[in-house]
CSV table of C-alpha atoms and ligand atoms in Angstrom, one decimal:
chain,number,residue,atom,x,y,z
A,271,UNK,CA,73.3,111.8,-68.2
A,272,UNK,CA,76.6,113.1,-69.1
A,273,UNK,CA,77.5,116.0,-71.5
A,274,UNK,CA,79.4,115.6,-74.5
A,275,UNK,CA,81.1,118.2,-75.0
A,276,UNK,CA,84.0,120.0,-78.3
A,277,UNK,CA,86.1,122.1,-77.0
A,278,UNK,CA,88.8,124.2,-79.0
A,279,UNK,CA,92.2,124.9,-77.0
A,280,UNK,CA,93.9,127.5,-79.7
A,281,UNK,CA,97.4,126.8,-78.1
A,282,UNK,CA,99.7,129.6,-78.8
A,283,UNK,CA,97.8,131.1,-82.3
A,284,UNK,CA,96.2,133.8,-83.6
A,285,UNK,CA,96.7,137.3,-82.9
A,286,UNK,CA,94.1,139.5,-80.9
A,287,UNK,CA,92.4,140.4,-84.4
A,288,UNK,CA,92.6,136.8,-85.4
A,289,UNK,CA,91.2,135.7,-82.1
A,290,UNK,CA,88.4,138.1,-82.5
A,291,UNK,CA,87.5,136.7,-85.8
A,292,UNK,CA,87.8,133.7,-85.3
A,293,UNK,CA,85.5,133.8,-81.5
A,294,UNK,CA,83.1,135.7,-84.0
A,295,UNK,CA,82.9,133.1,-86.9
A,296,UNK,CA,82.3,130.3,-84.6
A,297,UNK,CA,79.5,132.3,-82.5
A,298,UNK,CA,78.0,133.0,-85.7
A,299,UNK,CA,77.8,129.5,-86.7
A,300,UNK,CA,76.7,128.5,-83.3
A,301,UNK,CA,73.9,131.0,-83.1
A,302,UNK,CA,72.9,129.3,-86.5
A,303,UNK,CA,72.1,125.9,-84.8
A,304,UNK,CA,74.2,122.7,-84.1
A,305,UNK,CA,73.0,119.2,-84.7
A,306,UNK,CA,72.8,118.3,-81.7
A,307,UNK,CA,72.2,121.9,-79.0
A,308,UNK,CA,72.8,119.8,-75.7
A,309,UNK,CA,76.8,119.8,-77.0
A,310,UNK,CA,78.6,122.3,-75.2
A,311,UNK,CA,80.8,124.5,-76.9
A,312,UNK,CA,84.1,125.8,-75.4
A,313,UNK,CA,86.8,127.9,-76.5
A,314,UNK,CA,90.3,128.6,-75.0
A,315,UNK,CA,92.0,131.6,-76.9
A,316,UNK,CA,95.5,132.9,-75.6
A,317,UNK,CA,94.9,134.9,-72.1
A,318,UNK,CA,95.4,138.0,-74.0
A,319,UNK,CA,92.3,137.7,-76.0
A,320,UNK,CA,90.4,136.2,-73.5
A,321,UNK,CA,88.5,139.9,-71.8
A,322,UNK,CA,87.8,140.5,-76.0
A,323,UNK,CA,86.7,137.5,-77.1
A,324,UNK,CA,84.0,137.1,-74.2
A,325,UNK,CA,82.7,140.5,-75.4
A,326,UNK,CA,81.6,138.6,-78.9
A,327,UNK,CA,80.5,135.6,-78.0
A,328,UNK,CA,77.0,134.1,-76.6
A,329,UNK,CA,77.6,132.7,-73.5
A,330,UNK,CA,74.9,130.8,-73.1
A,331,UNK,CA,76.1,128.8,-76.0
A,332,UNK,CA,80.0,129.0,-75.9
A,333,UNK,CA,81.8,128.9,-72.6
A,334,UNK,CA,85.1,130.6,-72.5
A,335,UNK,CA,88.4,128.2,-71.3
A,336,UNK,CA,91.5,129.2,-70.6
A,337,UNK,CA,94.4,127.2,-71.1
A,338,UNK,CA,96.2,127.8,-67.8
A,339,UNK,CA,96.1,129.2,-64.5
A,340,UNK,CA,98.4,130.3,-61.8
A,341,UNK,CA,98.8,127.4,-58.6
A,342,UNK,CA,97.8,130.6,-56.5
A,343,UNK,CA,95.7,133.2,-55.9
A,344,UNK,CA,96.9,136.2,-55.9
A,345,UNK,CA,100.3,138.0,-54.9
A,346,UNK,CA,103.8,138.4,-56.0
A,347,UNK,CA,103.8,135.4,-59.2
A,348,UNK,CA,105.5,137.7,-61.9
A,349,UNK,CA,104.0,136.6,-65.3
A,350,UNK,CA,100.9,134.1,-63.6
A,351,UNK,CA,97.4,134.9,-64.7
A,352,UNK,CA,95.0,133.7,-61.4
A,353,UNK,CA,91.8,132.0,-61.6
A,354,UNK,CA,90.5,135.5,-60.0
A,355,UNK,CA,91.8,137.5,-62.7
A,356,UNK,CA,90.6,134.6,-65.2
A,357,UNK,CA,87.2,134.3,-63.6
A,358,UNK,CA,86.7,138.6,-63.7
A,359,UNK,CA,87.3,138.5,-67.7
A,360,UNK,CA,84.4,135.7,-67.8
A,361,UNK,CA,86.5,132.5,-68.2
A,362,UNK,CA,84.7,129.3,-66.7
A,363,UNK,CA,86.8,126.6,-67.2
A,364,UNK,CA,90.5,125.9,-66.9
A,365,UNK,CA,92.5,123.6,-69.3
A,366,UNK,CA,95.2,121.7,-66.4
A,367,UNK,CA,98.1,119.0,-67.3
A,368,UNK,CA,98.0,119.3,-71.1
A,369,UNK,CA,100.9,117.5,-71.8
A,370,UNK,CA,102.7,120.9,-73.1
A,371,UNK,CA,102.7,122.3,-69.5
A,372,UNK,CA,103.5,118.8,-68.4
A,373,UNK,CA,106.9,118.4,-70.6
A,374,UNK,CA,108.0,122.1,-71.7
A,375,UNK,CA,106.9,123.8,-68.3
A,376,UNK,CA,107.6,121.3,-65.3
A,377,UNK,CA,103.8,120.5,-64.6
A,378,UNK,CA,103.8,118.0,-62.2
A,379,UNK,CA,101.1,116.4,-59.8
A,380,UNK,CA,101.7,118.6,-57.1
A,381,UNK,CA,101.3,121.5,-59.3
A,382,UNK,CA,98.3,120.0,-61.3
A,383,UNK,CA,96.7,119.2,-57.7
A,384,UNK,CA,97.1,123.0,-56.5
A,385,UNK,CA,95.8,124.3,-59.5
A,386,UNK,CA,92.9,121.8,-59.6
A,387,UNK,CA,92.0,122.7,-56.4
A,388,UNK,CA,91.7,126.6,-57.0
A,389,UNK,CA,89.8,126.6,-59.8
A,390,UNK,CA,87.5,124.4,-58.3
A,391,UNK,CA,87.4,126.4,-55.0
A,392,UNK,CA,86.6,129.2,-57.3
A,393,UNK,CA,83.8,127.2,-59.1
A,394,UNK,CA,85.0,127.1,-62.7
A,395,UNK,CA,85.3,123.9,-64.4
A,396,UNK,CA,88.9,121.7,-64.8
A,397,UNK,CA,89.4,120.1,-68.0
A,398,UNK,CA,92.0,117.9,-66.5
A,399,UNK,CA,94.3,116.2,-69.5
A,400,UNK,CA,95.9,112.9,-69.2
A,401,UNK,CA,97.9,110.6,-71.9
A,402,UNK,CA,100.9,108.8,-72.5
A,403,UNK,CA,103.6,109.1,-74.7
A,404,UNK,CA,104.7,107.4,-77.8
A,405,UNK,CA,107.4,105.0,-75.4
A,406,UNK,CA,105.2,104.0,-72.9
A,407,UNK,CA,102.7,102.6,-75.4
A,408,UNK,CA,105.2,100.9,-77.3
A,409,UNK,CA,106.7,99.6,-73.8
A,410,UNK,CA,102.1,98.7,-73.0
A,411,UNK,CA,102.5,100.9,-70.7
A,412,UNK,CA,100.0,103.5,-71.6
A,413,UNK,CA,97.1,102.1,-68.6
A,414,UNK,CA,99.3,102.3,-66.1
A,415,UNK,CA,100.6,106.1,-66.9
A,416,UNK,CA,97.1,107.2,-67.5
A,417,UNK,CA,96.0,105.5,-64.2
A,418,UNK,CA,98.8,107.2,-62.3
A,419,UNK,CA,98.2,110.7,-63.7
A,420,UNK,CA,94.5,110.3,-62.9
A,421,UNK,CA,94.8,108.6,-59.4
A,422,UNK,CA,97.6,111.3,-58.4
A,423,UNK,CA,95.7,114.3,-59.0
A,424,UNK,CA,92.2,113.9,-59.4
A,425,UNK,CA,91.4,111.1,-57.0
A,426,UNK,CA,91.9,113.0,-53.8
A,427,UNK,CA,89.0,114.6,-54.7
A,428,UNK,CA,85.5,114.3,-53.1
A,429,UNK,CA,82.9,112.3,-55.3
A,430,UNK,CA,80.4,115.3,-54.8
A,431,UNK,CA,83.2,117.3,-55.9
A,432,UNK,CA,84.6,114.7,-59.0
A,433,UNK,CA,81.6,115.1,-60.5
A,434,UNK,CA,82.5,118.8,-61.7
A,435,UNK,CA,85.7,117.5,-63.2
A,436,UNK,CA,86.0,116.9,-67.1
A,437,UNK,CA,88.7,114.1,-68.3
A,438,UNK,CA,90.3,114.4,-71.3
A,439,UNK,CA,92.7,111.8,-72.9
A,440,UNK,CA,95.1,113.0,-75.1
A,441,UNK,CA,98.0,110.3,-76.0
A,442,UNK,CA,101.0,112.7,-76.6
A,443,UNK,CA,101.8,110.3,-80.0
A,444,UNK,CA,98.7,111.9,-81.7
A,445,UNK,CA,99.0,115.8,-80.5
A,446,UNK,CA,100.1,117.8,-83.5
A,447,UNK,CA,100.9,115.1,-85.7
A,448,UNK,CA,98.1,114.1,-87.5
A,449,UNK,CA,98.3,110.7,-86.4
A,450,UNK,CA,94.9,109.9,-84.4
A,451,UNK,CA,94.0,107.5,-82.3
A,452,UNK,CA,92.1,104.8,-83.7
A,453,UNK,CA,88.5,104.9,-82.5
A,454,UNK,CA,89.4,101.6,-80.7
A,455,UNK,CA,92.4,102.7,-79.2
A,456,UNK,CA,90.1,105.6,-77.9
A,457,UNK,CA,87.2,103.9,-76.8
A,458,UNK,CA,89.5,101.3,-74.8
A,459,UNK,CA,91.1,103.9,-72.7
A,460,UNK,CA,88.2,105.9,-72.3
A,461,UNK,CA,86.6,102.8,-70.9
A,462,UNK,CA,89.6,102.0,-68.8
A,463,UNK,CA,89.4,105.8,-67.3
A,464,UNK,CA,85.7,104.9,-66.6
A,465,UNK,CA,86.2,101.5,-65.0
A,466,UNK,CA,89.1,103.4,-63.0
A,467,UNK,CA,85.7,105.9,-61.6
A,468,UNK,CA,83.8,103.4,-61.1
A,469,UNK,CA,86.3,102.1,-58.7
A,470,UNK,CA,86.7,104.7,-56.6
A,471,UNK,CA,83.3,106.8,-57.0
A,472,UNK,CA,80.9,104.1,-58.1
A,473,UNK,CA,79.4,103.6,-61.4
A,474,UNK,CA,76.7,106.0,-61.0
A,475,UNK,CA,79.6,108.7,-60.6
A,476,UNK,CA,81.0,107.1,-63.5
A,477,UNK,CA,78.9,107.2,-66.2
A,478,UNK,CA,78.4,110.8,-65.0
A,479,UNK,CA,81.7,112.3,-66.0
A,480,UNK,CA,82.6,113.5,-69.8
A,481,UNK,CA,85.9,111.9,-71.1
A,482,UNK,CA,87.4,113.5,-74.3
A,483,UNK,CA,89.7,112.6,-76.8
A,484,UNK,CA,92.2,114.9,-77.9
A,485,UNK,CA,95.1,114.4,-80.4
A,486,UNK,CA,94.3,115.0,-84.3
A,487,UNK,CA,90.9,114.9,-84.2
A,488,UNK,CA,89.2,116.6,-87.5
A,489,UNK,CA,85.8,117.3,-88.8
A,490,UNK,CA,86.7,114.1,-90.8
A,491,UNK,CA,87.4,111.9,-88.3
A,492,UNK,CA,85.4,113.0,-85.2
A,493,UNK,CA,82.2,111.3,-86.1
A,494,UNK,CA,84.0,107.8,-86.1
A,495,UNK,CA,85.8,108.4,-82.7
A,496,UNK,CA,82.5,109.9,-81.1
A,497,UNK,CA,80.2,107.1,-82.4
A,498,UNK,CA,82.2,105.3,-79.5
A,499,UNK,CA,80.0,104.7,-76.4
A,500,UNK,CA,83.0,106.1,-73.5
A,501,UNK,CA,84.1,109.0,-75.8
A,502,UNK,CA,82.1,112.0,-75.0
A,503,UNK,CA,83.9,114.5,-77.5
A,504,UNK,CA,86.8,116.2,-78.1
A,505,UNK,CA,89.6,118.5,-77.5
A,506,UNK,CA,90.5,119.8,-80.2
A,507,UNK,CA,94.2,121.8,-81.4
A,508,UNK,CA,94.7,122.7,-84.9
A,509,UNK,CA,91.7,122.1,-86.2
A,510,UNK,CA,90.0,124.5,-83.6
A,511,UNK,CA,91.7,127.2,-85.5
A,512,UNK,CA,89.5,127.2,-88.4
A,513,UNK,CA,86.4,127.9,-87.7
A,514,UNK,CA,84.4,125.7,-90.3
A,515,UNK,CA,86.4,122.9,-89.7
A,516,UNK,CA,85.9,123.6,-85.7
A,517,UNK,CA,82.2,123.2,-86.3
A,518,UNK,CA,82.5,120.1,-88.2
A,519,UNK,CA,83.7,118.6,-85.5
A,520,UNK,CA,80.8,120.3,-83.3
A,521,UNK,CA,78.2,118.9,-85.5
A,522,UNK,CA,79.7,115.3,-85.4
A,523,UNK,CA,77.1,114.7,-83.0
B,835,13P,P1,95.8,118.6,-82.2
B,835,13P,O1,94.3,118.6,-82.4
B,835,13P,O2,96.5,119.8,-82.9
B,835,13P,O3,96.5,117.3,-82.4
B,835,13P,O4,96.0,119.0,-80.6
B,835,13P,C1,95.4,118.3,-79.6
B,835,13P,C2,95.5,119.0,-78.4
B,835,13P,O5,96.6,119.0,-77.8
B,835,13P,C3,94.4,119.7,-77.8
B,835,13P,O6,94.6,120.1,-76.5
């Protein structure tokens, strides 16, 4: 049975003492119990704070993310962090294609499909992000974009290898704006995501894989959007920064 899973991606906050804090409020929490202790826990700080934070935390109970990674391995990338370098500070999983990195850095498929495959080379997991923006809903065209970004990338995958791949959907309209999806609006394109597995993989592969929501979910909302029966959790921006609010959202389920 599949995993649900909260993750925090911190974006481009805190400072390293803020980081440190922050990674050390939530493992205290954490170590204090969750509702439900088969939710995984994962945090993606800013690469800087990444060797730090892994220092303070459990790992058996949170699992360091990063929010990037370089398309290569090593070599002469000025600025690129590599899944090597990632993977020797303890990080084991990879945020690819938010839509930041889609719109504000160029990420395209064939990017997304280089990076996906090193960090799964490498065995660390992808949180691979997908969503539309507010146009293409308004235009019904939000299936069709989602399928596209999914088929493009993740489908040349292997099923045996598919299976190590977390989805989440994050419709660009609700990043950052504090305008959520409704938990219908969620559960329909988490749904569609599945059916769109099921296709390819076969439902046993499906029901399998953990698709998130991402996109102003809160400890006030989350328990609505993850009583839906596709929606296996969340990514989670701003209110990943705070760390009671974070756990709210952890003990949702
Ligand atoms: P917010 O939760 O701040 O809307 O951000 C969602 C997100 O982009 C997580 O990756």
């Amino acid at each position: 049975m599949r995993k649900n899973i909260v993750a925090g991606n911190w974006k481009m906050n805190t400072n390293l003492e803020e980081g440190i804090l922050l990674a050390k409020e939530i493992n205290a929490l954490v170590a204090k119990g969750i509702n439900d202790p088969k939710t995984g826990v994962i945090i993606a700080p800013p690469f800087t704070h990444l060797h730090a934070i892994n220092q303070v935390i459990d790992n058996d109970k949170i699992c360091l993310a990063s929010q990037n990674c370089a398309t290569d391995e090593k070599g002469a990338f000025t600025g690129e962090v590599s899944v090597k370098i990632l993977k020797s500070v303890g990080v084991k999983a990879v945020i690819l294609g938010h839509s930041e990195r889609r719109s504000y850095y160029g990420e395209v498929n064939e990017t997304l499909l280089k990076k996906l495959n090193i960090v799964l080379e490498n065995e660390m997991k992808p949180i691979f992000c997908c969503g539309e923006v507010l146009a293409e809903r308004e235009a019904s065209k939000h299936f069709k974009v989602v399928k596209e970004q999914i088929e493009n990338v993740l489908f040349s995958l292997s099923a045996e290898v598919f299976k190590k791949v977390v989805i989440a959907y994050e419709p660009v309209w609700a990043i950052g704006t504090g305008k959520t999806a409704s938990s219908e609006q969620a559960q329909e394109m988490h749904a569609f995501i599945r059916t769109l597995i099921a296709e390819k993989y076969g439902s046993e592969v499906a029901l399998d894989i953990t698709i998130l929501y991402g996109g102003s979910c809160k400890a006030s909302n989350a328990k609505e959007l993850f009583s839906k029966p596709d929606v296996d959790g969340g990514l989670i921006g701003g209110a990943s920064l705070v760390a009671d609010e974070f756990m709210g959202i952890v003990n949702a389920f």
